Tab-separated table of C-alpha atoms and ligand atoms in Angstrom:
chain	number	residue	atom	x	y	z
A	51	MET	CA	275.411	72.623	2.974
A	52	ARG	CA	273.483	70.494	5.642
A	53	LYS	CA	274.731	66.783	6.066
A	54	LYS	CA	271.206	64.912	6.137
A	55	ILE	CA	270.297	62.269	8.856
A	56	VAL	CA	268.287	58.949	8.704
A	57	ALA	CA	267.013	57.940	11.622
A	58	GLY	CA	265.455	54.172	12.494
A	59	ASN	CA	263.260	54.526	15.219
A	60	TRP	CA	262.889	50.459	16.314
A	61	LYS	CA	260.173	51.615	18.858
A	62	MET	CA	258.831	48.771	20.842
A	63	ASN	CA	259.873	45.947	18.384
A	64	LEU	CA	262.627	43.192	18.300
A	65	SER	CA	263.849	40.680	20.469
A	66	LEU	CA	267.554	41.277	21.360
A	67	ASP	CA	268.700	38.926	18.932
A	68	GLU	CA	266.595	40.001	16.303
A	69	ALA	CA	267.906	43.404	17.069
A	70	LEU	CA	271.485	42.475	17.045
A	71	ALA	CA	270.723	40.484	13.466
A	72	LEU	CA	269.396	43.611	12.316
A	73	SER	CA	272.101	46.102	13.197
A	74	ASN	CA	275.070	43.568	11.649
A	75	GLU	CA	273.153	43.459	8.495
A	76	LEU	CA	273.250	46.556	8.437
A	77	LYS	CA	276.482	47.130	9.241
A	78	VAL	CA	277.752	44.458	6.427
A	79	ILE	CA	275.565	46.680	3.772
A	80	ILE	CA	277.335	50.166	4.706
A	81	ASN	CA	280.810	48.712	4.624
A	82	HIS	CA	279.890	46.484	1.402
A	83	HIS	CA	278.677	50.026	-0.071
A	84	ASN	CA	281.651	52.083	0.977
A	85	LYS	CA	284.237	49.406	-0.283
A	86	GLN	CA	282.390	49.120	-3.780
A	87	ALA	CA	281.968	53.240	-3.794
A	88	HIS	CA	284.445	56.057	-4.733
A	89	SER	CA	285.839	57.695	-1.587
A	90	ARG	CA	283.941	60.995	-2.724
A	91	ASP	CA	280.429	58.696	-2.777
A	92	VAL	CA	281.234	57.642	0.920
A	93	SER	CA	281.235	60.969	2.109
A	94	ARG	CA	277.937	61.648	0.331
A	95	LEU	CA	275.809	59.062	2.658
A	96	PRO	CA	273.783	60.689	5.533
A	97	GLU	CA	274.362	60.397	8.971
A	98	VAL	CA	272.732	57.276	10.445
A	99	VAL	CA	271.093	56.515	13.603
A	100	LEU	CA	269.303	53.800	15.397
A	101	PHE	CA	266.874	54.309	18.179
A	102	PRO	CA	266.474	50.695	19.629
A	103	PRO	CA	264.867	49.806	22.916
A	104	TYR	CA	266.716	51.170	26.009
A	105	VAL	CA	267.790	47.633	26.997
A	106	TYR	CA	269.584	47.121	23.590
A	107	LEU	CA	271.381	50.255	23.798
A	108	THR	CA	274.480	48.970	24.838
A	109	LYS	CA	275.052	46.243	22.529
A	110	VAL	CA	273.644	47.855	19.170
A	111	HIS	CA	276.178	50.461	20.090
A	112	ASP	CA	279.157	47.768	20.168
A	113	VAL	CA	277.954	46.424	16.970
A	114	PHE	CA	279.381	49.781	15.298
A	115	VAL	CA	281.957	51.334	17.842
A	116	HIS	CA	284.971	50.287	15.736
A	117	ASP	CA	283.750	51.466	12.368
A	118	GLY	CA	281.711	54.690	13.388
A	119	SER	CA	279.220	54.290	10.647
A	120	ILE	CA	276.021	54.213	12.571
A	121	SER	CA	275.376	56.154	15.824
A	122	VAL	CA	272.872	54.775	18.204
A	123	GLY	CA	270.111	56.830	20.566
A	124	ALA	CA	267.531	56.206	22.839
A	125	GLN	CA	263.857	56.761	22.576
A	126	ASN	CA	263.083	58.783	25.214
A	127	CYS	CA	264.640	59.923	28.389
A	128	HIS	CA	263.650	61.140	32.222
A	129	HIS	CA	264.266	64.773	33.062
A	130	ALA	CA	266.118	64.036	36.392
A	131	ASP	CA	269.663	63.356	36.471
A	132	LYS	CA	268.922	60.566	38.793
A	133	GLY	CA	266.716	59.501	41.769
A	134	ALA	CA	263.483	57.563	42.976
A	135	PHE	CA	262.136	57.069	39.693
A	136	THR	CA	261.640	53.554	39.314
A	137	GLY	CA	261.568	52.047	35.868
A	138	GLU	CA	262.833	55.350	34.413
A	139	VAL	CA	266.164	56.192	32.648
A	140	ALA	CA	268.124	59.159	33.080
A	141	ALA	CA	270.182	60.982	30.059
A	142	SER	CA	273.224	60.334	32.032
A	143	MET	CA	272.746	56.575	31.859
A	144	ILE	CA	272.200	56.495	28.110
A	145	ARG	CA	275.135	58.821	27.417
A	146	SER	CA	276.914	56.357	29.942
A	147	THR	CA	276.104	53.229	27.070
A	148	GLY	CA	277.994	55.352	24.576
A	149	ALA	CA	274.622	56.418	23.094
A	150	THR	CA	275.040	60.047	21.515
A	151	HIS	CA	271.216	60.665	20.384
A	152	VAL	CA	267.802	60.718	22.026
A	153	LEU	CA	264.135	61.393	20.680
A	154	ILE	CA	262.096	63.942	22.632
A	155	GLY	CA	258.501	63.958	22.717
A	156	HIS	CA	257.729	61.797	19.901
A	157	SER	CA	253.680	61.624	18.996
A	158	GLU	CA	253.467	57.852	21.073
A	159	ARG	CA	254.950	59.912	23.969
A	160	ARG	CA	252.892	62.551	23.511
A	161	THR	CA	249.661	60.853	23.186
A	162	TYR	CA	249.988	57.553	25.395
A	163	PHE	CA	252.088	58.877	27.997
A	164	ASN	CA	250.440	62.788	28.408
A	165	GLU	CA	254.174	64.274	27.825
A	166	ASP	CA	253.307	67.596	27.163
A	167	ASP	CA	255.678	70.364	26.085
A	168	ALA	CA	256.601	72.054	29.692
A	169	LEU	CA	257.750	68.003	30.465
A	170	LEU	CA	259.095	68.062	26.934
A	171	SER	CA	261.213	71.335	27.698
A	172	GLN	CA	262.779	69.358	30.715
A	173	LYS	CA	263.668	66.396	29.150
A	174	LEU	CA	265.315	68.302	26.806
A	175	LYS	CA	267.628	70.320	29.478
A	176	GLY	CA	268.527	66.990	30.823
A	177	ALA	CA	269.537	65.717	27.185
A	178	LEU	CA	271.510	68.796	26.646
A	179	GLY	CA	273.371	68.840	29.842
A	180	GLN	CA	274.703	65.219	28.916
A	181	GLY	CA	275.688	66.466	25.785
A	182	LEU	CA	273.178	64.190	23.709
A	183	VAL	CA	271.766	65.311	20.289
A	184	PRO	CA	268.248	65.580	20.778
A	185	ILE	CA	265.681	65.123	17.889
A	186	TYR	CA	262.835	67.119	18.863
A	187	CYS	CA	259.390	65.543	17.168
A	188	CYS	CA	256.459	67.660	16.405
A	189	GLY	CA	253.204	67.272	13.848
A	190	GLU	CA	249.765	67.813	13.851
A	191	SER	CA	247.055	65.001	14.148
A	192	LEU	CA	244.464	64.159	11.378
A	193	GLU	CA	241.759	66.630	13.113
A	194	ASP	CA	244.190	69.230	12.873
A	195	ARG	CA	245.337	68.930	9.273
A	196	GLU	CA	241.446	68.684	8.157
A	197	SER	CA	240.306	71.552	10.063
A	198	ASN	CA	243.582	73.514	9.192
A	199	THR	CA	244.845	74.670	12.317
A	200	PHE	CA	247.779	72.284	11.347
A	201	LYS	CA	250.771	74.959	10.997
A	202	GLN	CA	249.639	76.499	14.277
A	203	ILE	CA	249.601	73.287	16.246
A	204	VAL	CA	253.403	72.406	15.121
A	205	THR	CA	254.116	76.171	15.991
A	206	ASP	CA	252.810	76.069	19.148
A	207	GLN	CA	254.925	72.450	19.851
A	208	LEU	CA	257.896	74.508	18.760
A	209	VAL	CA	257.340	77.594	20.795
A	210	LYS	CA	256.393	75.974	23.739
A	211	GLY	CA	258.857	73.086	24.017
A	212	LEU	CA	262.233	74.322	21.992
A	213	PHE	CA	262.164	78.440	21.471
A	214	TRP	CA	263.199	78.999	25.008
A	215	LEU	CA	266.713	77.436	24.088
A	216	ASP	CA	269.107	80.185	23.167
A	217	LYS	CA	270.804	80.657	20.053
A	218	ASP	CA	273.947	78.347	20.836
A	219	THR	CA	272.131	75.304	21.794
A	220	ILE	CA	269.570	75.372	19.349
A	221	LYS	CA	272.007	74.437	16.998
A	222	SER	CA	272.833	71.021	18.822
A	223	VAL	CA	268.973	70.161	18.270
A	224	VAL	CA	267.352	68.162	15.146
A	225	ILE	CA	263.732	68.541	14.557
A	226	ALA	CA	261.632	65.989	13.409
A	227	TYR	CA	258.434	66.671	11.560
A	228	GLU	CA	255.911	63.919	11.863
A	229	PRO	CA	252.453	64.228	10.868
A	230	VAL	CA	250.462	61.709	13.336
A	231	TRP	CA	247.908	60.681	10.659
A	232	ALA	CA	250.880	59.547	8.857
A	233	ILE	CA	252.559	57.794	11.473
A	234	GLY	CA	252.346	53.577	10.924
A	235	THR	CA	249.178	54.620	8.517
A	236	GLY	CA	250.751	54.030	5.179
A	237	LEU	CA	249.619	57.311	4.313
A	238	THR	CA	252.377	59.468	3.915
A	239	ALA	CA	252.199	63.203	3.424
A	240	THR	CA	252.836	64.292	-0.287
A	241	ALA	CA	256.504	65.944	-1.009
A	242	GLU	CA	254.716	69.300	-1.467
A	243	GLN	CA	253.089	68.668	2.189
A	244	ALA	CA	256.427	68.112	3.783
A	245	GLN	CA	258.025	70.868	2.295
A	246	GLU	CA	255.323	73.306	2.659
A	247	MET	CA	255.646	72.602	6.691
A	248	HIS	CA	259.444	71.812	6.764
A	249	GLN	CA	259.662	75.333	5.317
A	250	HIS	CA	257.263	76.784	7.943
A	251	ILE	CA	259.436	75.389	10.460
A	252	ARG	CA	262.441	77.167	9.084
A	253	GLN	CA	260.684	80.346	8.606
A	254	LEU	CA	259.683	80.184	12.269
A	255	LEU	CA	263.221	79.404	13.795
A	256	SER	CA	264.625	82.075	11.011
A	257	GLU	CA	262.204	84.733	12.991
A	258	LYS	CA	263.715	83.664	16.494
A	259	TYR	CA	267.175	82.585	15.754
A	260	GLY	CA	267.908	84.282	12.627
A	261	HIS	CA	268.317	83.482	8.998
A	262	ASP	CA	272.058	81.649	9.160
A	263	THR	CA	271.080	80.090	12.357
A	264	ALA	CA	267.639	78.684	10.882
A	265	GLU	CA	269.785	77.492	7.890
A	266	GLN	CA	271.938	75.214	9.830
A	267	ILE	CA	269.346	73.019	11.511
A	268	ARG	CA	268.363	69.585	10.248
A	269	ILE	CA	264.627	69.169	9.901
A	270	LEU	CA	263.796	65.192	9.385
A	271	TYR	CA	260.378	64.122	7.992
A	272	GLY	CA	258.562	60.878	9.597
A	273	GLY	CA	255.565	59.246	8.880
A	274	SER	CA	255.168	55.900	6.461
A	275	CYS	CA	258.513	56.690	4.609
A	276	ASN	CA	259.767	53.930	2.854
A	277	ALA	CA	262.520	53.089	0.184
A	278	LYS	CA	260.118	54.039	-2.621
A	279	ASN	CA	258.862	57.747	-1.399
A	280	ALA	CA	261.957	58.522	0.316
A	281	ALA	CA	263.826	60.263	-2.675
A	282	GLU	CA	261.021	62.245	-3.286
A	283	LEU	CA	260.383	63.375	-0.014
A	284	PHE	CA	263.656	64.225	0.382
A	285	ALA	CA	264.255	66.075	-2.648
A	286	GLY	CA	262.114	68.854	-0.414
A	287	LYS	CA	264.679	71.904	-0.215
A	288	ASP	CA	263.747	71.788	3.750
A	289	VAL	CA	263.825	68.270	4.192
A	290	ASP	CA	266.970	67.392	5.762
A	291	GLY	CA	266.200	62.984	5.533
A	292	GLY	CA	264.015	61.245	7.945
A	293	LEU	CA	262.782	59.586	11.171
A	294	ILE	CA	261.836	56.192	9.938
A	295	GLY	CA	259.614	53.556	11.992
A	296	GLY	CA	258.489	50.679	10.225
A	297	ALA	CA	260.801	50.572	7.126
A	298	SER	CA	264.320	50.606	9.555
A	299	LEU	CA	262.949	47.073	11.019
A	300	LYS	CA	264.359	45.815	7.458
A	301	ALA	CA	268.112	46.298	6.724
A	302	HIS	CA	267.400	46.323	2.608
A	303	ASP	CA	264.536	48.885	3.296
A	304	PHE	CA	266.603	51.118	5.749
A	305	PHE	CA	269.399	51.072	3.473
A	306	GLY	CA	267.385	51.968	0.329
A	307	ILE	CA	265.961	54.631	2.199
A	308	ILE	CA	269.803	55.762	3.527
A	309	SER	CA	270.572	55.785	-0.317
A	310	SER	CA	267.850	58.123	-1.237
A	311	ALA	CA	269.796	60.492	1.254
A	312	CYS	CA	272.670	60.507	-0.408
A	313	SER	CA	273.733	64.218	-0.884
B	565	13P	P1	256.439	54.697	10.705
B	565	13P	O1	257.734	54.973	9.652
B	565	13P	O2	256.254	53.452	10.945
B	565	13P	O3	255.003	55.427	9.879
B	565	13P	O4	256.638	55.611	11.828
B	565	13P	C1	257.186	56.980	11.550
B	565	13P	C2	257.609	56.921	13.303
B	565	13P	O5	257.096	57.708	14.158
B	565	13P	C3	259.002	57.487	13.535
B	565	13P	O6	259.577	57.988	14.571
């Protein structure tokens, strides 16, 4: 059975003090839950990963380093190992902070920073080369949804950006389906719409890599997911948790989502 993941993408929010306060609050809530819960229930919690801004990675990682309840990742990386790329951050640098994950191809990167599938392939290579777990994001715009091309758009993003990986390597990747029209808008995909796309993605994985490999890969939903709608969204057979933006900035809201992903 695939273990669910709940990931919090803080985007470009919070001061350092606020980031540490949120991290510590989450740690207290999770530890409290684990103390109250039967040991069987502790193992039912999903994997939790936080994606703070780069400059907070080390400090946020330090909050969780001893209890291991939460992993930390970066929101982006540069594709090169090192070099004259002023202002950029390499996967090796991310790894050296203790972070274990990285988001690749978030729609905000695709839209505002013109990241295309060819560049994202290079970033993936850089991240995998450092042993980071990439969360590869895909998702259609409102226009694509309304013109009924949404499945083709997501298919293209996966085929061009991801499906050049071999069968062994693809298993270390997590996919996040984030319909652009649902991000930060309060408009959530219905549970049926989410499941339909996740099933489509798993079918593509199965055609390319075989049934067994496809069954091992986690596919997260993102887009206005909150403590109220998470349980319904996560109930989809092919929905393996969520990538959360706004609702990950409040500890109790985020823990509500984490609880909805208990197996
Ligand atoms: P919201 O949860 O704020 O809609 O953001 C989703 C997202 O972009 C996570 O990466």
